[in-house]
CSV table of N, CA and C in Angstrom, one decimal:
chain,number,residue,atom,x,y,z
A,1,MET,N,82.7,97.7,192.4
A,1,MET,CA,81.8,97.6,192.1
A,1,MET,C,81.3,99.2,192.2
A,2,ALA,N,80.5,98.8,190.7
A,2,ALA,CA,79.5,100.9,190.7
A,2,ALA,C,78.7,100.8,191.6
A,3,SER,N,78.6,101.5,192.0
A,3,SER,CA,77.2,102.1,192.8
A,3,SER,C,75.9,102.3,191.9
A,4,PRO,N,74.8,102.3,192.4
A,4,PRO,CA,73.6,102.2,191.0
A,4,PRO,C,73.2,104.1,190.7
A,5,ALA,N,74.3,105.0,191.7
A,5,ALA,CA,74.2,106.2,191.5
A,5,ALA,C,75.8,106.3,190.6
A,6,GLN,N,76.0,105.7,190.2
A,6,GLN,CA,77.5,106.3,189.3
A,6,GLN,C,77.1,105.1,187.7
A,7,LYS,N,77.5,105.7,187.1
A,7,LYS,CA,77.3,105.0,185.5
A,7,LYS,C,78.6,104.0,185.3
A,8,PRO,N,78.2,102.6,184.7
A,8,PRO,CA,79.2,102.0,184.4
A,8,PRO,C,80.2,102.4,183.7
A,9,LYS,N,81.7,102.5,183.9
A,9,LYS,CA,82.7,103.2,183.3
A,9,LYS,C,83.2,102.0,182.2
A,10,VAL,N,83.0,102.4,180.6
A,10,VAL,CA,83.5,101.5,179.8
A,10,VAL,C,85.0,102.3,179.4
A,11,LEU,N,85.7,101.5,179.2
A,11,LEU,CA,87.3,102.1,178.3
A,11,LEU,C,87.5,101.3,177.3
A,12,VAL,N,87.3,102.2,176.4
A,12,VAL,CA,87.6,101.8,174.7
A,12,VAL,C,89.0,102.0,174.5
A,13,ILE,N,89.7,101.0,173.8
A,13,ILE,CA,90.8,101.0,173.7
A,13,ILE,C,90.4,100.7,172.2
A,14,GLU,N,90.6,101.5,171.2
A,14,GLU,CA,90.4,101.2,169.9
A,14,GLU,C,91.5,102.5,168.9
A,15,ASP,N,92.2,102.2,168.0
A,15,ASP,CA,93.3,102.9,167.4
A,15,ASP,C,92.1,103.7,166.0
A,16,GLU,N,91.4,103.1,165.6
A,16,GLU,CA,90.4,103.8,164.3
A,16,GLU,C,89.5,104.3,165.0
A,17,ASP,N,89.7,105.9,164.6
A,17,ASP,CA,88.4,107.3,165.1
A,17,ASP,C,87.6,107.1,164.7
A,18,ASN,N,86.7,106.6,163.5
A,18,ASN,CA,85.7,106.7,163.4
A,18,ASN,C,84.6,105.3,164.2
A,19,ILE,N,85.7,104.2,164.2
A,19,ILE,CA,85.0,103.2,165.2
A,19,ILE,C,85.0,103.9,166.8
A,20,ALA,N,85.9,104.2,167.3
A,20,ALA,CA,86.1,104.8,168.2
A,20,ALA,C,84.6,105.9,169.0
A,21,LEU,N,84.8,106.8,168.0
A,21,LEU,CA,83.8,107.7,168.1
A,21,LEU,C,82.3,106.7,168.2
A,22,ALA,N,82.0,106.0,167.4
A,22,ALA,CA,80.6,105.7,167.1
A,22,ALA,C,80.5,104.4,168.7
A,23,LEU,N,81.6,103.9,169.5
A,23,LEU,CA,81.5,103.5,170.1
A,23,LEU,C,81.2,104.4,171.1
A,24,ASP,N,82.0,105.3,171.4
A,24,ASP,CA,81.8,106.2,172.7
A,24,ASP,C,80.3,106.7,172.5
A,25,PHE,N,79.9,107.3,171.4
A,25,PHE,CA,78.3,107.5,171.2
A,25,PHE,C,77.3,106.8,171.5
A,26,LEU,N,77.6,105.4,171.3
A,26,LEU,CA,76.8,104.3,171.8
A,26,LEU,C,76.7,104.4,173.4
A,27,MET,N,77.8,103.9,173.8
A,27,MET,CA,78.4,104.1,175.0
A,27,MET,C,77.4,105.1,176.3
A,28,THR,N,77.8,106.3,175.3
A,28,THR,CA,76.9,107.2,176.4
A,28,THR,C,75.6,107.2,176.3
A,29,ARG,N,74.7,106.8,175.2
A,29,ARG,CA,73.5,106.7,174.7
A,29,ARG,C,72.8,105.6,175.8
A,30,GLU,N,74.1,104.7,176.0
A,30,GLU,CA,73.5,103.4,176.8
A,30,GLU,C,73.6,104.2,178.1
A,31,GLY,N,73.7,105.1,178.6
A,31,GLY,CA,74.1,105.1,179.8
A,31,GLY,C,75.3,104.9,181.0
A,32,TYR,N,76.3,104.8,179.5
A,32,TYR,CA,77.9,104.2,180.5
A,32,TYR,C,78.6,105.8,180.4
A,33,ALA,N,79.8,105.5,181.4
A,33,ALA,CA,80.6,106.8,181.0
A,33,ALA,C,81.8,106.3,180.5
A,34,PRO,N,81.7,106.5,179.1
A,34,PRO,CA,83.2,106.0,178.2
A,34,PRO,C,84.3,106.8,178.5
A,35,ASP,N,85.7,106.3,178.0
A,35,ASP,CA,86.6,106.6,178.1
A,35,ASP,C,87.3,106.1,177.1
A,36,ARG,N,88.5,106.8,176.3
A,36,ARG,CA,89.3,106.2,175.3
A,36,ARG,C,90.8,106.4,175.1
A,37,ILE,N,91.4,105.6,174.6
A,37,ILE,CA,92.7,105.6,174.3
A,37,ILE,C,92.9,104.6,173.2
A,38,ALA,N,94.0,105.4,172.6
A,38,ALA,CA,93.8,104.8,170.7
A,38,ALA,C,95.3,103.9,170.8
A,39,ASN,N,96.1,103.7,172.0
A,39,ASN,CA,97.3,103.0,171.8
A,39,ASN,C,97.6,102.2,172.8
A,40,GLY,N,98.0,100.6,172.5
A,40,GLY,CA,98.1,99.6,173.4
A,40,GLY,C,99.1,99.9,174.5
A,41,GLY,N,99.7,100.7,174.1
A,41,GLY,CA,101.0,101.2,174.8
A,41,GLY,C,100.3,102.1,176.6
A,42,GLU,N,99.8,102.8,176.1
A,42,GLU,CA,99.3,103.4,177.3
A,42,GLU,C,98.0,102.9,178.1
A,43,ALA,N,97.5,101.5,177.8
A,43,ALA,CA,95.9,100.8,178.2
A,43,ALA,C,96.3,100.4,179.4
A,44,MET,N,97.5,99.8,179.8
A,44,MET,CA,98.2,99.0,181.6
A,44,MET,C,97.5,100.5,182.2
A,45,ALA,N,98.5,101.4,182.1
A,45,ALA,CA,98.4,102.7,182.9
A,45,ALA,C,96.8,103.2,183.1
A,46,ARG,N,96.0,103.4,181.9
A,46,ARG,CA,94.8,104.0,182.1
A,46,ARG,C,93.9,103.0,183.0
A,47,ILE,N,94.0,101.6,182.9
A,47,ILE,CA,93.3,101.0,183.2
A,47,ILE,C,93.5,100.9,184.9
A,48,ARG,N,94.8,100.8,185.2
A,48,ARG,CA,94.6,100.9,186.5
A,48,ARG,C,94.4,102.0,187.4
A,49,GLU,N,94.7,103.5,186.5
A,49,GLU,CA,94.3,104.5,187.1
A,49,GLU,C,92.7,105.0,187.2
A,50,THR,N,92.0,104.1,186.1
A,50,THR,CA,90.6,104.4,186.7
A,50,THR,C,89.9,103.2,186.8
A,51,HIS,N,90.7,102.0,186.5
A,51,HIS,CA,89.8,101.0,186.8
A,51,HIS,C,88.5,101.3,186.5
A,52,PRO,N,88.0,100.8,185.0
A,52,PRO,CA,86.9,100.8,184.6
A,52,PRO,C,85.8,99.5,184.7
A,53,ASP,N,84.6,99.4,184.6
A,53,ASP,CA,84.0,98.3,184.6
A,53,ASP,C,83.8,96.8,183.6
A,54,LEU,N,84.3,97.7,182.6
A,54,LEU,CA,84.5,96.9,180.9
A,54,LEU,C,85.2,97.8,180.2
A,55,VAL,N,86.7,96.6,179.7
A,55,VAL,CA,87.1,97.2,179.0
A,55,VAL,C,86.9,96.8,177.0
A,56,LEU,N,86.5,97.7,176.4
A,56,LEU,CA,86.0,97.4,175.1
A,56,LEU,C,87.5,97.7,174.6
A,57,LEU,N,88.3,96.5,173.9
A,57,LEU,CA,89.8,96.2,173.4
A,57,LEU,C,89.8,95.7,172.1
A,58,ASP,N,90.3,96.4,171.2
A,58,ASP,CA,90.6,96.0,170.0
A,58,ASP,C,91.3,95.1,170.1
A,59,VAL,N,92.0,93.9,169.2
A,59,VAL,CA,93.0,93.2,169.2
A,59,VAL,C,94.3,93.6,168.2
A,60,MET,N,94.3,94.5,167.2
A,60,MET,CA,95.1,95.1,167.0
A,60,MET,C,95.4,96.5,167.2
A,61,LEU,N,96.5,96.5,168.0
A,61,LEU,CA,96.8,98.3,168.0
A,61,LEU,C,97.7,98.5,168.2
A,62,PRO,N,99.0,100.0,168.3
A,62,PRO,CA,99.8,100.4,168.1
A,62,PRO,C,100.4,100.0,169.1
A,63,GLU,N,101.9,99.6,169.2
A,63,GLU,CA,102.5,99.5,170.3
A,63,GLU,C,102.5,97.5,171.1
A,64,ILE,N,101.5,98.0,171.8
A,64,ILE,CA,101.1,96.6,172.4
A,64,ILE,C,99.3,96.1,171.7
A,65,SER,N,99.7,94.6,172.0
A,65,SER,CA,98.2,94.0,171.1
A,65,SER,C,97.2,94.2,172.1
A,66,GLY,N,95.9,93.9,171.8
A,66,GLY,CA,95.1,93.7,172.7
A,66,GLY,C,94.9,92.4,173.3
A,67,TYR,N,95.7,91.2,172.7
A,67,TYR,CA,96.0,89.8,173.6
A,67,TYR,C,96.8,90.3,174.8
A,68,GLU,N,98.1,90.9,174.7
A,68,GLU,CA,98.4,91.1,175.7
A,68,GLU,C,98.5,91.9,176.4
A,69,ILE,N,97.5,92.8,176.4
A,69,ILE,CA,96.4,93.8,177.3
A,69,ILE,C,95.8,93.3,177.8
A,70,CYS,N,95.0,92.2,177.4
A,70,CYS,CA,93.9,91.2,178.2
A,70,CYS,C,95.2,90.3,178.7
A,71,GLN,N,95.7,89.9,178.7
A,71,GLN,CA,97.1,88.8,179.7
A,71,GLN,C,97.0,89.5,180.8
A,72,SER,N,97.6,90.9,180.6
A,72,SER,CA,98.4,91.5,181.8
A,72,SER,C,97.3,91.8,182.6
A,73,MET,N,96.2,92.2,182.3
A,73,MET,CA,94.7,92.8,182.7
A,73,MET,C,94.4,91.2,184.2
A,74,ARG,N,94.5,90.0,183.1
A,74,ARG,CA,94.3,88.7,184.5
A,74,ARG,C,95.3,88.3,185.0
A,75,LEU,N,96.5,89.2,184.9
A,75,LEU,CA,97.7,88.4,185.6
A,75,LEU,C,97.8,89.7,187.0
A,76,ASP,N,96.5,90.5,186.8
A,76,ASP,CA,96.9,92.0,187.7
A,76,ASP,C,95.9,91.4,189.0
A,77,PRO,N,95.7,90.9,190.0
A,77,PRO,CA,94.9,90.7,190.5
A,77,PRO,C,93.5,91.9,191.1
A,78,ASN,N,94.1,92.9,190.9
A,78,ASN,CA,93.3,94.4,191.4
A,78,ASN,C,92.4,94.3,190.2
A,79,LEU,N,92.6,93.7,189.1
A,79,LEU,CA,91.7,93.9,187.5
A,79,LEU,C,90.9,92.8,187.6
A,80,SER,N,90.6,92.1,188.8
A,80,SER,CA,90.0,90.2,188.2
A,80,SER,C,88.6,90.9,188.0
A,81,ASP,N,88.0,92.1,188.7
A,81,ASP,CA,86.8,92.2,188.2
A,81,ASP,C,86.3,93.1,187.3
A,82,VAL,N,87.3,93.3,186.6
A,82,VAL,CA,87.3,94.3,185.0
A,82,VAL,C,86.8,93.6,183.9
A,83,LYS,N,85.4,93.5,183.3
A,83,LYS,CA,85.1,92.3,182.7
A,83,LYS,C,86.1,92.7,181.0
A,84,ILE,N,86.2,92.4,179.8
A,84,ILE,CA,87.0,92.4,179.0
A,84,ILE,C,86.1,92.1,177.1
A,85,LEU,N,85.6,92.9,176.7
A,85,LEU,CA,85.2,92.5,175.2
A,85,LEU,C,86.1,92.9,174.5
A,86,MET,N,86.7,91.9,173.7
A,86,MET,CA,87.6,91.6,172.9
A,86,MET,C,87.0,92.4,171.6
A,87,MET,N,87.4,92.9,170.5
A,87,MET,CA,86.7,93.0,168.8
A,87,MET,C,87.9,92.8,167.8
A,88,THR,N,87.6,92.3,167.2
A,88,THR,CA,88.8,92.0,166.1
A,88,THR,C,88.1,92.1,164.7
A,89,ALA,N,88.6,92.6,163.9
A,89,ALA,CA,88.0,92.4,162.4
A,89,ALA,C,88.3,91.0,161.8
A,90,ARG,N,89.2,90.4,162.2
A,90,ARG,CA,89.3,89.1,161.6
A,90,ARG,C,88.2,88.1,162.1
A,91,GLY,N,87.7,87.9,163.3
A,91,GLY,CA,87.0,87.3,163.8
A,91,GLY,C,86.8,85.9,163.9
A,92,SER,N,87.7,85.2,163.6
A,92,SER,CA,87.8,83.9,163.4
A,92,SER,C,87.5,83.1,164.5
A,93,ALA,N,87.4,81.9,164.4
A,93,ALA,CA,87.0,81.0,165.4
A,93,ALA,C,88.4,80.8,166.6
A,94,ILE,N,89.7,80.8,165.8
A,94,ILE,CA,91.2,80.9,166.3
A,94,ILE,C,91.1,81.8,167.2
A,95,GLU,N,90.8,83.1,166.2
A,95,GLU,CA,90.8,84.5,167.0
A,95,GLU,C,89.9,84.4,168.5
A,96,ARG,N,88.7,83.7,168.5
A,96,ARG,CA,88.1,84.0,169.2
A,96,ARG,C,88.4,83.2,170.6
A,97,ARG,N,88.9,81.9,170.1
A,97,ARG,CA,89.9,80.7,171.6
A,97,ARG,C,90.5,81.9,172.1
A,98,LYS,N,91.6,81.9,171.5
A,98,LYS,CA,92.9,83.0,171.9
A,98,LYS,C,92.3,84.0,172.8
A,99,GLY,N,91.1,84.5,172.4
A,99,GLY,CA,91.0,85.9,173.3
A,99,GLY,C,90.3,85.0,174.5
A,100,ILE,N,89.8,84.4,174.6
A,100,ILE,CA,89.2,83.6,175.7
A,100,ILE,C,90.2,82.7,176.3
A,101,ALA,N,90.8,82.3,176.0
A,101,ALA,CA,91.8,81.2,176.6
A,101,ALA,C,92.6,82.3,177.2
A,102,LEU,N,93.0,83.3,176.9
A,102,LEU,CA,94.0,84.8,177.6
A,102,LEU,C,92.6,85.5,178.9
A,103,GLY,N,91.5,84.9,179.0
A,103,GLY,CA,90.8,85.6,179.7
A,103,GLY,C,89.7,86.9,179.1
A,104,ALA,N,89.9,86.5,178.3
A,104,ALA,CA,88.7,87.7,177.8
A,104,ALA,C,87.4,87.2,178.1
A,105,ASP,N,86.2,88.5,178.4
A,105,ASP,CA,84.9,87.6,178.7
A,105,ASP,C,83.9,87.5,177.7
A,106,GLY,N,84.6,88.6,176.5
A,106,GLY,CA,83.5,88.2,175.6
A,106,GLY,C,84.0,88.7,174.2
A,107,PHE,N,83.7,88.3,173.0
A,107,PHE,CA,84.3,88.2,171.8
A,107,PHE,C,83.4,89.1,171.0
A,108,ILE,N,83.6,90.1,170.0
A,108,ILE,CA,82.9,90.8,169.3
A,108,ILE,C,83.2,91.1,168.0
A,109,ALA,N,83.0,90.2,166.9
A,109,ALA,CA,83.8,90.4,165.3
A,109,ALA,C,83.6,92.2,164.7
A,110,LYS,N,84.5,92.9,163.9
A,110,LYS,CA,83.5,93.9,163.3
A,110,LYS,C,83.8,93.7,162.0
A,111,PRO,N,82.9,94.5,161.3
A,111,PRO,CA,81.9,95.4,161.8
A,111,PRO,C,81.2,94.6,163.2
A,112,PHE,N,80.7,95.3,164.0
A,112,PHE,CA,79.5,94.8,164.6
A,112,PHE,C,78.1,95.6,164.6
A,113,GLU,N,77.0,94.3,164.6
A,113,GLU,CA,75.9,95.2,164.5
A,113,GLU,C,75.6,95.6,165.9
A,114,LEU,N,74.7,97.2,165.8
A,114,LEU,CA,75.1,97.3,167.2
A,114,LEU,C,74.4,97.2,168.6
A,115,LYS,N,73.2,96.2,168.0
A,115,LYS,CA,72.5,95.8,168.6
A,115,LYS,C,73.1,94.4,169.6
A,116,GLU,N,73.9,93.7,168.7
A,116,GLU,CA,75.0,92.8,169.2
A,116,GLU,C,75.7,93.4,170.1
A,117,LEU,N,76.6,94.8,170.0
A,117,LEU,CA,77.4,94.9,170.6
A,117,LEU,C,76.6,95.4,172.1
A,118,ARG,N,75.1,96.2,171.8
A,118,ARG,CA,74.8,96.8,172.9
A,118,ARG,C,74.2,95.1,173.8
A,119,ASP,N,73.5,94.4,173.2
A,119,ASP,CA,73.4,93.2,174.1
A,119,ASP,C,74.7,92.4,175.2
A,120,GLU,N,76.0,92.3,174.2
A,120,GLU,CA,77.2,92.1,174.9
A,120,GLU,C,77.6,92.8,175.8
A,121,VAL,N,77.3,94.4,175.7
A,121,VAL,CA,77.9,94.8,176.8
A,121,VAL,C,77.0,94.8,177.7
A,122,ARG,N,75.8,94.6,177.7
A,122,ARG,CA,74.8,94.9,179.3
A,122,ARG,C,75.1,93.5,179.7
A,123,ARG,N,75.2,92.5,178.9
A,123,ARG,CA,75.2,91.0,179.6
A,123,ARG,C,76.6,90.8,180.7
A,124,LEU,N,77.7,91.6,180.1
A,124,LEU,CA,78.9,91.9,180.8
A,124,LEU,C,78.9,92.5,182.1
A,125,LEU,N,78.0,93.4,182.0
A,125,LEU,CA,78.0,94.5,183.5
A,125,LEU,C,76.9,94.2,184.1
A,126,GLY,N,76.2,93.0,183.3
A,126,GLY,CA,75.2,92.1,184.2
A,126,GLY,C,73.6,93.0,184.6
A,127,GLN,N,73.6,93.8,183.5
A,127,GLN,CA,72.1,94.4,182.8
A,127,GLN,C,71.3,93.6,182.4
A,128,GLY,N,71.5,92.3,182.3
A,128,GLY,CA,70.3,91.7,181.6
A,128,GLY,C,70.5,92.2,179.7
A,129,GLY,N,69.3,91.3,179.0
A,129,GLY,CA,69.6,91.6,177.4
A,129,GLY,C,68.4,92.6,177.0
């Protein structure tokens, strides 16, 4: 876990630049240390390498879907403490159930309200609302 001196690390896995830039800006403003990759194929290597506190994970990604990444993370005991917040443009109850069933800690529909996103991130990182 991150010590109080360290900023929580948030890895954004999002292929749409405008969304990723907005998330990067918000995470920086909230006092987190954001990192970003745009390709699902690179996700697991980066997650294992950097061991973020939270992964903001888009469902629809090039090469490997967010669901597959979520499942891979949950099958790796070394990543059991990493929180996963899934993001999807579809946001249906079925999508949400699937994400939660695969081990996601939270789910947010795009386009999201910044306050809603901020509250979810704080909740998952144990920083209150």
